[in-house]
Amino acid sequence: QVQLVESGGGLVQAGGSLRLSCAASGGTFSSYSMGWFRQAPGKGREFVAAISWSGSSTYYADSGKGRFTISRDNAKNSVYLQMNSLKPEDTAVYYCAARTAPVGEYDSWGQGTQVTVSS
């Protein structure tokens, strides 16, 4: 079972940047697809970005295209989300997730890190 711990959240002004990190332990990180999701107050959890096990493929929700960049360092068992040009609507708890099987749902989740963007 893989454990995931997010960090890097905080309070930032609109237009600012944050870099979220997710450290994994246990399991075989380099074989997992990884994703970032977020949940704003009163809303459901939504997909933000994903990256393949090798890092060669990345995917983004329309809301983050051109502003967010997902990356990973398999040597450090870590995945990152660089967020630029942040908007108040990006305010949410951000979760890191792992898909430990070749197909299927994300099955391991971190505890989340709060991102608050002030206008």
CSV table of N, CA and C in Angstrom, one decimal:
chain,number,residue,atom,x,y,z
A,1,GLN,N,0.8,-1.2,0.0
A,1,GLN,CA,0.0,0.0,0.0
A,1,GLN,C,0.9,1.2,0.0
A,2,VAL,N,0.6,2.2,-0.9
A,2,VAL,CA,1.4,3.4,-1.0
A,2,VAL,C,0.8,4.5,-0.1
A,3,GLN,N,1.6,5.2,0.6
A,3,GLN,CA,1.2,6.3,1.4
A,3,GLN,C,1.6,7.6,0.6
A,4,LEU,N,0.7,8.6,0.6
A,4,LEU,CA,1.0,9.9,-0.1
A,4,LEU,C,0.8,11.0,0.9
A,5,VAL,N,1.8,11.9,0.8
A,5,VAL,CA,1.7,13.1,1.7
A,5,VAL,C,2.0,14.4,0.8
A,6,GLU,N,1.0,15.2,0.8
A,6,GLU,CA,1.1,16.5,0.0
A,6,GLU,C,1.7,17.6,0.9
A,7,SER,N,2.3,18.5,0.2
A,7,SER,CA,2.8,19.7,0.9
A,7,SER,C,2.9,20.9,-0.1
A,8,GLY,N,3.1,22.1,0.4
A,8,GLY,CA,3.2,23.2,-0.5
A,8,GLY,C,2.1,24.1,-0.7
A,9,GLY,N,0.9,23.8,-0.1
A,9,GLY,CA,-0.2,24.6,-0.1
A,9,GLY,C,0.0,25.9,0.7
A,10,GLY,N,-1.0,26.8,0.6
A,10,GLY,CA,-0.9,28.1,1.3
A,10,GLY,C,-1.8,29.1,0.8
A,11,LEU,N,-1.5,30.3,1.3
A,11,LEU,CA,-2.3,31.5,0.8
A,11,LEU,C,-1.5,32.3,-0.2
A,12,VAL,N,-2.1,32.6,-1.3
A,12,VAL,CA,-1.4,33.4,-2.3
A,12,VAL,C,-2.3,34.4,-2.9
A,13,GLN,N,-1.8,35.5,-3.4
A,13,GLN,CA,-2.6,36.5,-4.1
A,13,GLN,C,-2.9,36.0,-5.5
A,14,ALA,N,-4.0,36.5,-6.1
A,14,ALA,CA,-4.3,36.2,-7.5
A,14,ALA,C,-3.2,36.6,-8.4
A,15,GLY,N,-2.8,35.7,-9.3
A,15,GLY,CA,-1.7,36.0,-10.2
A,15,GLY,C,-0.4,35.4,-9.7
A,16,GLY,N,-0.4,34.9,-8.5
A,16,GLY,CA,0.8,34.3,-7.9
A,16,GLY,C,0.9,32.8,-8.3
A,17,SER,N,2.0,32.2,-7.7
A,17,SER,CA,2.3,30.8,-8.0
A,17,SER,C,2.5,30.0,-6.8
A,18,LEU,N,2.2,28.7,-6.9
A,18,LEU,CA,2.5,27.8,-5.8
A,18,LEU,C,3.0,26.5,-6.5
A,19,ARG,N,3.9,25.8,-5.8
A,19,ARG,CA,4.3,24.4,-6.2
A,19,ARG,C,3.9,23.4,-5.2
A,20,LEU,N,3.0,22.5,-5.5
A,20,LEU,CA,2.6,21.5,-4.6
A,20,LEU,C,3.5,20.2,-4.9
A,21,SER,N,3.8,19.6,-3.8
A,21,SER,CA,4.6,18.4,-3.8
A,21,SER,C,3.8,17.2,-3.2
A,22,CYS,N,4.1,16.0,-3.7
A,22,CYS,CA,3.5,14.8,-3.1
A,22,CYS,C,4.6,13.8,-3.0
A,23,ALA,N,4.8,13.4,-1.8
A,23,ALA,CA,5.9,12.4,-1.5
A,23,ALA,C,5.2,11.0,-1.3
A,24,ALA,N,5.7,10.0,-1.9
A,24,ALA,CA,5.1,8.6,-1.8
A,24,ALA,C,6.1,7.7,-1.1
A,25,SER,N,5.5,6.9,-0.3
A,25,SER,CA,6.3,5.8,0.4
A,25,SER,C,5.5,4.5,0.3
A,26,GLY,N,6.3,3.4,0.3
A,26,GLY,CA,5.7,2.1,0.1
A,26,GLY,C,5.3,1.9,-1.3
A,27,GLY,N,5.1,0.7,-1.7
A,27,GLY,CA,4.8,0.4,-3.1
A,27,GLY,C,5.9,0.6,-4.1
A,28,THR,N,5.6,0.7,-5.3
A,28,THR,CA,6.5,0.9,-6.4
A,28,THR,C,6.1,2.1,-7.2
A,29,PHE,N,6.6,3.3,-6.7
A,29,PHE,CA,6.1,4.6,-7.2
A,29,PHE,C,6.3,4.7,-8.7
A,30,SER,N,7.5,4.2,-9.2
A,30,SER,CA,7.8,4.5,-10.6
A,30,SER,C,6.9,3.7,-11.5
A,31,SER,N,6.1,2.8,-11.0
A,31,SER,CA,5.1,2.1,-11.9
A,31,SER,C,3.7,2.7,-11.9
A,32,TYR,N,3.5,3.7,-11.1
A,32,TYR,CA,2.1,4.2,-10.9
A,32,TYR,C,1.9,5.4,-11.7
A,33,SER,N,0.7,5.5,-12.3
A,33,SER,CA,0.2,6.8,-12.8
A,33,SER,C,-0.2,7.6,-11.6
A,34,MET,N,0.0,8.9,-11.7
A,34,MET,CA,-0.2,9.8,-10.6
A,34,MET,C,-1.1,10.9,-11.1
A,35,GLY,N,-1.9,11.4,-10.1
A,35,GLY,CA,-2.8,12.5,-10.5
A,35,GLY,C,-3.0,13.5,-9.3
A,36,TRP,N,-3.4,14.7,-9.7
A,36,TRP,CA,-3.8,15.7,-8.8
A,36,TRP,C,-5.3,16.0,-9.0
A,37,PHE,N,-6.0,16.1,-7.9
A,37,PHE,CA,-7.4,16.5,-7.8
A,37,PHE,C,-7.6,17.6,-6.9
A,38,ARG,N,-8.8,18.2,-6.9
A,38,ARG,CA,-9.1,19.3,-6.0
A,38,ARG,C,-10.6,19.3,-5.6
A,39,GLN,N,-10.8,19.8,-4.4
A,39,GLN,CA,-12.2,19.9,-4.0
A,39,GLN,C,-12.4,21.3,-3.3
A,40,ALA,N,-13.2,22.1,-3.9
A,40,ALA,CA,-13.6,23.4,-3.4
A,40,ALA,C,-14.7,23.3,-2.4
A,41,PRO,N,-14.9,24.3,-1.5
A,41,PRO,CA,-16.0,24.2,-0.6
A,41,PRO,C,-17.3,24.1,-1.2
A,42,GLY,N,-18.1,23.1,-0.8
A,42,GLY,CA,-19.4,22.9,-1.3
A,42,GLY,C,-19.5,22.2,-2.7
A,43,LYS,N,-18.3,21.8,-3.2
A,43,LYS,CA,-18.3,21.2,-4.5
A,43,LYS,C,-17.7,19.8,-4.4
A,44,GLY,N,-17.9,19.0,-5.5
A,44,GLY,CA,-17.3,17.7,-5.6
A,44,GLY,C,-15.9,17.7,-6.0
A,45,ARG,N,-15.2,16.6,-5.8
A,45,ARG,CA,-13.8,16.5,-6.2
A,45,ARG,C,-13.7,16.5,-7.7
A,46,GLU,N,-12.7,17.3,-8.2
A,46,GLU,CA,-12.5,17.3,-9.7
A,46,GLU,C,-11.1,17.1,-10.0
A,47,PHE,N,-10.9,16.5,-11.2
A,47,PHE,CA,-9.6,16.2,-11.8
A,47,PHE,C,-8.9,17.5,-12.1
A,48,VAL,N,-7.6,17.5,-11.8
A,48,VAL,CA,-6.8,18.7,-12.2
A,48,VAL,C,-5.7,18.3,-13.2
A,49,ALA,N,-4.9,17.2,-13.0
A,49,ALA,CA,-3.9,16.9,-13.9
A,49,ALA,C,-3.4,15.4,-13.5
A,50,ALA,N,-2.8,14.8,-14.5
A,50,ALA,CA,-2.3,13.4,-14.3
A,50,ALA,C,-1.0,13.3,-15.1
A,51,ILE,N,-0.3,12.3,-14.7
A,51,ILE,CA,1.0,12.0,-15.4
A,51,ILE,C,1.2,10.5,-15.4
A,52,SER,N,1.7,10.0,-16.5
A,52,SER,CA,2.0,8.6,-16.7
A,52,SER,C,3.1,8.1,-15.8
A,53,TRP,N,3.3,6.8,-15.7
A,53,TRP,CA,4.4,6.3,-14.8
A,53,TRP,C,5.8,6.8,-15.2
A,54,SER,N,6.0,7.0,-16.5
A,54,SER,CA,7.3,7.4,-17.0
A,54,SER,C,7.4,8.9,-17.0
A,55,GLY,N,6.3,9.6,-17.0
A,55,GLY,CA,6.3,11.0,-17.1
A,55,GLY,C,6.2,11.5,-18.6
A,56,SER,N,6.1,10.6,-19.5
A,56,SER,CA,6.1,10.9,-20.9
A,56,SER,C,4.8,11.5,-21.3
A,57,SER,N,3.7,11.2,-20.6
A,57,SER,CA,2.4,11.7,-20.9
A,57,SER,C,1.8,12.4,-19.8
A,58,THR,N,1.2,13.6,-20.1
A,58,THR,CA,0.5,14.4,-19.1
A,58,THR,C,-0.9,14.8,-19.6
A,59,TYR,N,-1.8,15.0,-18.7
A,59,TYR,CA,-3.1,15.3,-19.0
A,59,TYR,C,-3.6,16.4,-18.0
A,60,TYR,N,-4.4,17.3,-18.6
A,60,TYR,CA,-4.9,18.5,-17.8
A,60,TYR,C,-6.3,18.7,-18.0
A,61,ALA,N,-7.0,19.1,-16.9
A,61,ALA,CA,-8.3,19.7,-17.0
A,61,ALA,C,-8.2,21.0,-17.7
A,62,ASP,N,-9.3,21.4,-18.4
A,62,ASP,CA,-9.3,22.7,-19.1
A,62,ASP,C,-9.0,23.8,-18.2
A,63,SER,N,-9.4,23.7,-17.0
A,63,SER,CA,-9.3,24.8,-16.0
A,63,SER,C,-7.8,25.1,-15.8
A,64,GLY,N,-6.9,24.2,-16.0
A,64,GLY,CA,-5.5,24.4,-15.6
A,64,GLY,C,-4.6,24.4,-16.8
A,65,LYS,N,-5.1,24.2,-18.0
A,65,LYS,CA,-4.2,24.2,-19.2
A,65,LYS,C,-3.6,25.5,-19.4
A,66,GLY,N,-2.3,25.5,-19.6
A,66,GLY,CA,-1.5,26.7,-19.8
A,66,GLY,C,-1.1,27.4,-18.5
A,67,ARG,N,-1.6,26.9,-17.4
A,67,ARG,CA,-1.2,27.5,-16.1
A,67,ARG,C,-0.6,26.5,-15.2
A,68,PHE,N,-1.0,25.3,-15.2
A,68,PHE,CA,-0.5,24.2,-14.3
A,68,PHE,C,0.4,23.3,-15.1
A,69,THR,N,1.4,22.8,-14.4
A,69,THR,CA,2.3,21.8,-15.0
A,69,THR,C,2.5,20.7,-13.9
A,70,ILE,N,2.2,19.4,-14.4
A,70,ILE,CA,2.5,18.3,-13.5
A,70,ILE,C,3.8,17.7,-13.9
A,71,SER,N,4.6,17.2,-13.0
A,71,SER,CA,5.8,16.5,-13.2
A,71,SER,C,6.1,15.5,-12.1
A,72,ARG,N,7.1,14.7,-12.4
A,72,ARG,CA,7.4,13.7,-11.4
A,72,ARG,C,8.9,13.4,-11.4
A,73,ASP,N,9.4,12.9,-10.2
A,73,ASP,CA,10.8,12.5,-10.1
A,73,ASP,C,10.8,11.1,-9.5
A,74,ASN,N,10.9,10.1,-10.3
A,74,ASN,CA,10.8,8.8,-9.8
A,74,ASN,C,11.9,8.4,-8.8
A,75,ALA,N,13.1,9.1,-9.0
A,75,ALA,CA,14.2,8.8,-8.1
A,75,ALA,C,13.9,9.3,-6.7
A,76,LYS,N,13.0,10.3,-6.6
A,76,LYS,CA,12.6,10.9,-5.3
A,76,LYS,C,11.2,10.5,-4.8
A,77,ASN,N,10.6,9.6,-5.6
A,77,ASN,CA,9.3,9.1,-5.3
A,77,ASN,C,8.3,10.3,-5.1
A,78,SER,N,8.4,11.2,-6.0
A,78,SER,CA,7.6,12.5,-5.8
A,78,SER,C,6.9,12.9,-7.1
A,79,VAL,N,5.8,13.6,-6.9
A,79,VAL,CA,5.1,14.2,-8.0
A,79,VAL,C,4.8,15.6,-7.6
A,80,TYR,N,4.8,16.5,-8.6
A,80,TYR,CA,4.7,17.9,-8.3
A,80,TYR,C,3.5,18.5,-9.2
A,81,LEU,N,3.0,19.7,-8.7
A,81,LEU,CA,2.1,20.4,-9.5
A,81,LEU,C,2.5,21.9,-9.4
A,82,GLN,N,3.0,22.4,-10.4
A,82,GLN,CA,3.4,23.8,-10.5
A,82,GLN,C,2.2,24.6,-11.0
A,83,MET,N,1.7,25.6,-10.2
A,83,MET,CA,0.5,26.3,-10.5
A,83,MET,C,0.9,27.8,-10.6
A,84,ASN,N,0.7,28.3,-11.8
A,84,ASN,CA,1.0,29.7,-12.1
A,84,ASN,C,-0.3,30.5,-12.4
A,85,SER,N,-0.2,31.8,-12.4
A,85,SER,CA,-1.4,32.7,-12.7
A,85,SER,C,-2.6,32.2,-11.9
A,86,LEU,N,-2.4,32.0,-10.6
A,86,LEU,CA,-3.5,31.5,-9.8
A,86,LEU,C,-4.7,32.5,-9.8
A,87,LYS,N,-5.9,31.9,-9.7
A,87,LYS,CA,-7.1,32.6,-9.7
A,87,LYS,C,-7.9,32.3,-8.4
A,88,PRO,N,-8.8,33.2,-7.9
A,88,PRO,CA,-9.6,32.8,-6.7
A,88,PRO,C,-10.3,31.5,-6.9
A,89,GLU,N,-10.8,31.2,-8.1
A,89,GLU,CA,-11.5,30.0,-8.3
A,89,GLU,C,-10.6,28.7,-8.2
A,90,ASP,N,-9.3,28.9,-8.1
A,90,ASP,CA,-8.5,27.7,-7.8
A,90,ASP,C,-8.4,27.4,-6.4
A,91,THR,N,-9.1,28.1,-5.5
A,91,THR,CA,-9.1,27.8,-4.1
A,91,THR,C,-9.8,26.5,-3.8
A,92,ALA,N,-9.1,25.6,-3.2
A,92,ALA,CA,-9.6,24.3,-2.9
A,92,ALA,C,-8.6,23.5,-2.1
A,93,VAL,N,-9.0,22.3,-1.6
A,93,VAL,CA,-8.0,21.4,-1.1
A,93,VAL,C,-7.6,20.5,-2.2
A,94,TYR,N,-6.2,20.4,-2.4
A,94,TYR,CA,-5.6,19.7,-3.5
A,94,TYR,C,-5.1,18.3,-3.0
A,95,TYR,N,-5.5,17.3,-3.7
A,95,TYR,CA,-5.2,15.9,-3.3
A,95,TYR,C,-4.3,15.3,-4.4
A,96,CYS,N,-3.3,14.5,-3.9
A,96,CYS,CA,-2.5,13.7,-4.7
A,96,CYS,C,-3.1,12.3,-4.7
A,97,ALA,N,-3.0,11.6,-5.9
A,97,ALA,CA,-3.6,10.3,-5.9
A,97,ALA,C,-2.7,9.4,-6.8
A,98,ALA,N,-2.7,8.1,-6.5
A,98,ALA,CA,-2.0,7.1,-7.2
A,98,ALA,C,-2.9,6.0,-7.8
A,99,ARG,N,-2.6,5.6,-9.0
A,99,ARG,CA,-3.3,4.5,-9.6
A,99,ARG,C,-2.3,3.4,-9.7
A,100,THR,N,-2.5,2.4,-8.8
A,100,THR,CA,-1.5,1.4,-8.6
A,100,THR,C,-1.6,0.2,-9.6
A,101,ALA,N,-2.8,0.1,-10.2
A,101,ALA,CA,-3.0,-0.9,-11.2
A,101,ALA,C,-2.9,-0.3,-12.6
A,102,PRO,N,-2.6,-1.1,-13.6
A,102,PRO,CA,-2.4,-0.5,-15.0
A,102,PRO,C,-3.6,0.2,-15.5
A,103,VAL,N,-4.8,-0.3,-15.1
A,103,VAL,CA,-6.1,0.4,-15.5
A,103,VAL,C,-6.9,0.5,-14.2
A,104,GLY,N,-8.0,1.3,-14.3
A,104,GLY,CA,-8.9,1.4,-13.2
A,104,GLY,C,-8.8,2.8,-12.6
A,105,GLU,N,-9.4,2.8,-11.4
A,105,GLU,CA,-9.5,4.1,-10.6
A,105,GLU,C,-8.2,4.4,-9.8
A,106,TYR,N,-8.1,5.6,-9.4
A,106,TYR,CA,-7.1,6.0,-8.5
A,106,TYR,C,-7.4,5.4,-7.1
A,107,ASP,N,-6.5,4.7,-6.5
A,107,ASP,CA,-6.9,3.9,-5.4
A,107,ASP,C,-6.1,4.2,-4.1
A,108,SER,N,-5.2,5.2,-4.2
A,108,SER,CA,-4.5,5.7,-3.0
A,108,SER,C,-4.5,7.2,-3.0
A,109,TRP,N,-4.8,7.8,-1.9
A,109,TRP,CA,-5.0,9.2,-1.8
A,109,TRP,C,-4.3,9.8,-0.6
A,110,GLY,N,-3.8,11.0,-0.8
A,110,GLY,CA,-3.2,11.8,0.3
A,110,GLY,C,-4.2,12.5,1.1
A,111,GLN,N,-3.8,13.2,2.1
A,111,GLN,CA,-4.7,13.8,3.0
A,111,GLN,C,-5.1,15.2,2.5
A,112,GLY,N,-4.4,15.7,1.5
A,112,GLY,CA,-4.8,17.0,0.9
A,112,GLY,C,-4.0,18.2,1.5
A,113,THR,N,-3.9,19.2,0.7
A,113,THR,CA,-3.2,20.4,1.1
A,113,THR,C,-4.1,21.6,0.7
A,114,GLN,N,-4.3,22.6,1.5
A,114,GLN,CA,-5.2,23.7,1.2
A,114,GLN,C,-4.5,24.7,0.4
A,115,VAL,N,-5.1,25.2,-0.7
A,115,VAL,CA,-4.6,26.3,-1.5
A,115,VAL,C,-5.7,27.4,-1.4
A,116,THR,N,-5.3,28.5,-1.0
A,116,THR,CA,-6.3,29.7,-1.0
A,116,THR,C,-5.7,30.8,-1.8
A,117,VAL,N,-6.5,31.3,-2.8
A,117,VAL,CA,-6.1,32.4,-3.6
A,117,VAL,C,-7.0,33.6,-3.3
A,118,SER,N,-6.4,34.6,-2.9
A,118,SER,CA,-7.1,35.8,-2.5
A,118,SER,C,-7.2,36.8,-3.7
A,119,SER,N,-8.3,37.5,-3.8
A,119,SER,CA,-8.4,38.4,-5.0
A,119,SER,C,-7.9,39.8,-4.6
